One Martini backbone bead per residue (centre of mass of N, CA, C, O) as a GRO file, in nm:
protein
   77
    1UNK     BB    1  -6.159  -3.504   3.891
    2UNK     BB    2  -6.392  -3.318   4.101
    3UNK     BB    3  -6.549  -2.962   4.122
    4UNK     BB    4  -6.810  -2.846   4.328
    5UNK     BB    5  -6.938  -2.537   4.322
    6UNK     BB    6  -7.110  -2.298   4.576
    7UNK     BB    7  -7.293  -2.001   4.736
    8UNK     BB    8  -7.469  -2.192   4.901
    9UNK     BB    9  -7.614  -2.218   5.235
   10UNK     BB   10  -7.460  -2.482   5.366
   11UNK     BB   11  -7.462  -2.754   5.575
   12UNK     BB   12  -7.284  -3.054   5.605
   13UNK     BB   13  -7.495  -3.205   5.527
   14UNK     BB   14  -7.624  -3.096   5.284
   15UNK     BB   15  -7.316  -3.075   5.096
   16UNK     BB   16  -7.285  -3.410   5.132
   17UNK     BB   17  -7.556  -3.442   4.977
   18UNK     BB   18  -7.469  -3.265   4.695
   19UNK     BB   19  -7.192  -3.468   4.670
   20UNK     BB   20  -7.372  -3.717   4.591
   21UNK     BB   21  -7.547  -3.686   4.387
   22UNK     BB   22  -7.362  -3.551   4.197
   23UNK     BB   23  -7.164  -3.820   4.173
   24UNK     BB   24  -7.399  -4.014   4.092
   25UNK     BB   25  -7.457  -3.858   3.806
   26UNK     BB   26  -7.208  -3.979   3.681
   27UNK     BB   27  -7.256  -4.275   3.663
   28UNK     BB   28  -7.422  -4.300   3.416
   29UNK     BB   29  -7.119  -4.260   3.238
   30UNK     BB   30  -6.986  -4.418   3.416
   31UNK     BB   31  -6.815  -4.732   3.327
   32UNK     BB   32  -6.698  -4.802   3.567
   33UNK     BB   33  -6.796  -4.725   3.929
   34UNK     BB   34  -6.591  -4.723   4.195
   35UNK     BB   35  -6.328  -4.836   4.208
   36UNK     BB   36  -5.957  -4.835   4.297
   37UNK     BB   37  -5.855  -4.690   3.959
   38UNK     BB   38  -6.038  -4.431   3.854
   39UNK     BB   39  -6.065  -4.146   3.994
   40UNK     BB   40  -6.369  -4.046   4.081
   41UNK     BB   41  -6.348  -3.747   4.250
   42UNK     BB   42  -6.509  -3.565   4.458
   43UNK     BB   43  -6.549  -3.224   4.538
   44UNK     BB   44  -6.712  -3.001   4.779
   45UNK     BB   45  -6.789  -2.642   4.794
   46UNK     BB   46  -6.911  -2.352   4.995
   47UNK     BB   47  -6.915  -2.019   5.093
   48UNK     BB   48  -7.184  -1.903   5.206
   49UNK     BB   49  -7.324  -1.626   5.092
   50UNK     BB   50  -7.635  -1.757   4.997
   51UNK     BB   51  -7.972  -1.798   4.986
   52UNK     BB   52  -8.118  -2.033   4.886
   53UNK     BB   53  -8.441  -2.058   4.634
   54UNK     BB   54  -8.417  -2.333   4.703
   55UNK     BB   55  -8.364  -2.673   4.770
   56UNK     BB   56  -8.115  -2.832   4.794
   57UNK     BB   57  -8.270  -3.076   4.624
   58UNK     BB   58  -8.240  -2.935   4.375
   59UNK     BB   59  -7.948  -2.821   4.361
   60UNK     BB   60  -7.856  -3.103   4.312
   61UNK     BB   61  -7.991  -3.185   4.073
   62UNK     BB   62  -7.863  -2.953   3.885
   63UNK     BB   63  -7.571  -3.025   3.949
   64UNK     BB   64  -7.589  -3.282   3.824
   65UNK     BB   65  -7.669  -3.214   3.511
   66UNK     BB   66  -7.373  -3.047   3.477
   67UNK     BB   67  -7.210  -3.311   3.559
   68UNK     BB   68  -7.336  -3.502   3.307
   69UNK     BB   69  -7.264  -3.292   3.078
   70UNK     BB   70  -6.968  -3.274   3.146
   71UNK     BB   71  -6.897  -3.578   3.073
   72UNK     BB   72  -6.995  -3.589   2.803
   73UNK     BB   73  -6.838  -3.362   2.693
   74UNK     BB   74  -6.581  -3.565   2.681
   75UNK     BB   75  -6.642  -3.737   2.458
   76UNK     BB   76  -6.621  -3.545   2.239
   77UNK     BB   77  -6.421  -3.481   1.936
   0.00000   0.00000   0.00000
């Protein structure tokens, strides 16, 4: 399970597609991923306190990599 959360002002849809971004950059090193019995499952939530000073996508894109580095980094010894 994983919790991706933001202080940027972003409306449910923009969150929605936030939360798309992050968990699809997990599945680079998650294989199988989205089974029936794998538990991928992430939340996004943000405060909303924060004008982002870039675009949701890119915002989504940073947050993909910080996500996709901690997957890699759950596997080292």
């Amino acid at each position: 399970m994983t919790l991706v959360a933001t202080d940027a002002k972003l409306t449910g849809r923009e969150l929605g597609q936030f939360a798309r971004q992050v968990h699809t950059s997990m599945a680079r090193a998650i294989d199988p991923f989205h089974t029936s019995s794998d538990g991928d499952t992430l939340y996004a939530a943000t405060s909303n306190q924060k004008q982002a000073n870039t675009s949701p996508d890119i915002l989504g894109m940073v947050a993909g990599e910080v996500a996709w580095d901690a997957v890699l980094s759950s596997f080292d010894d």
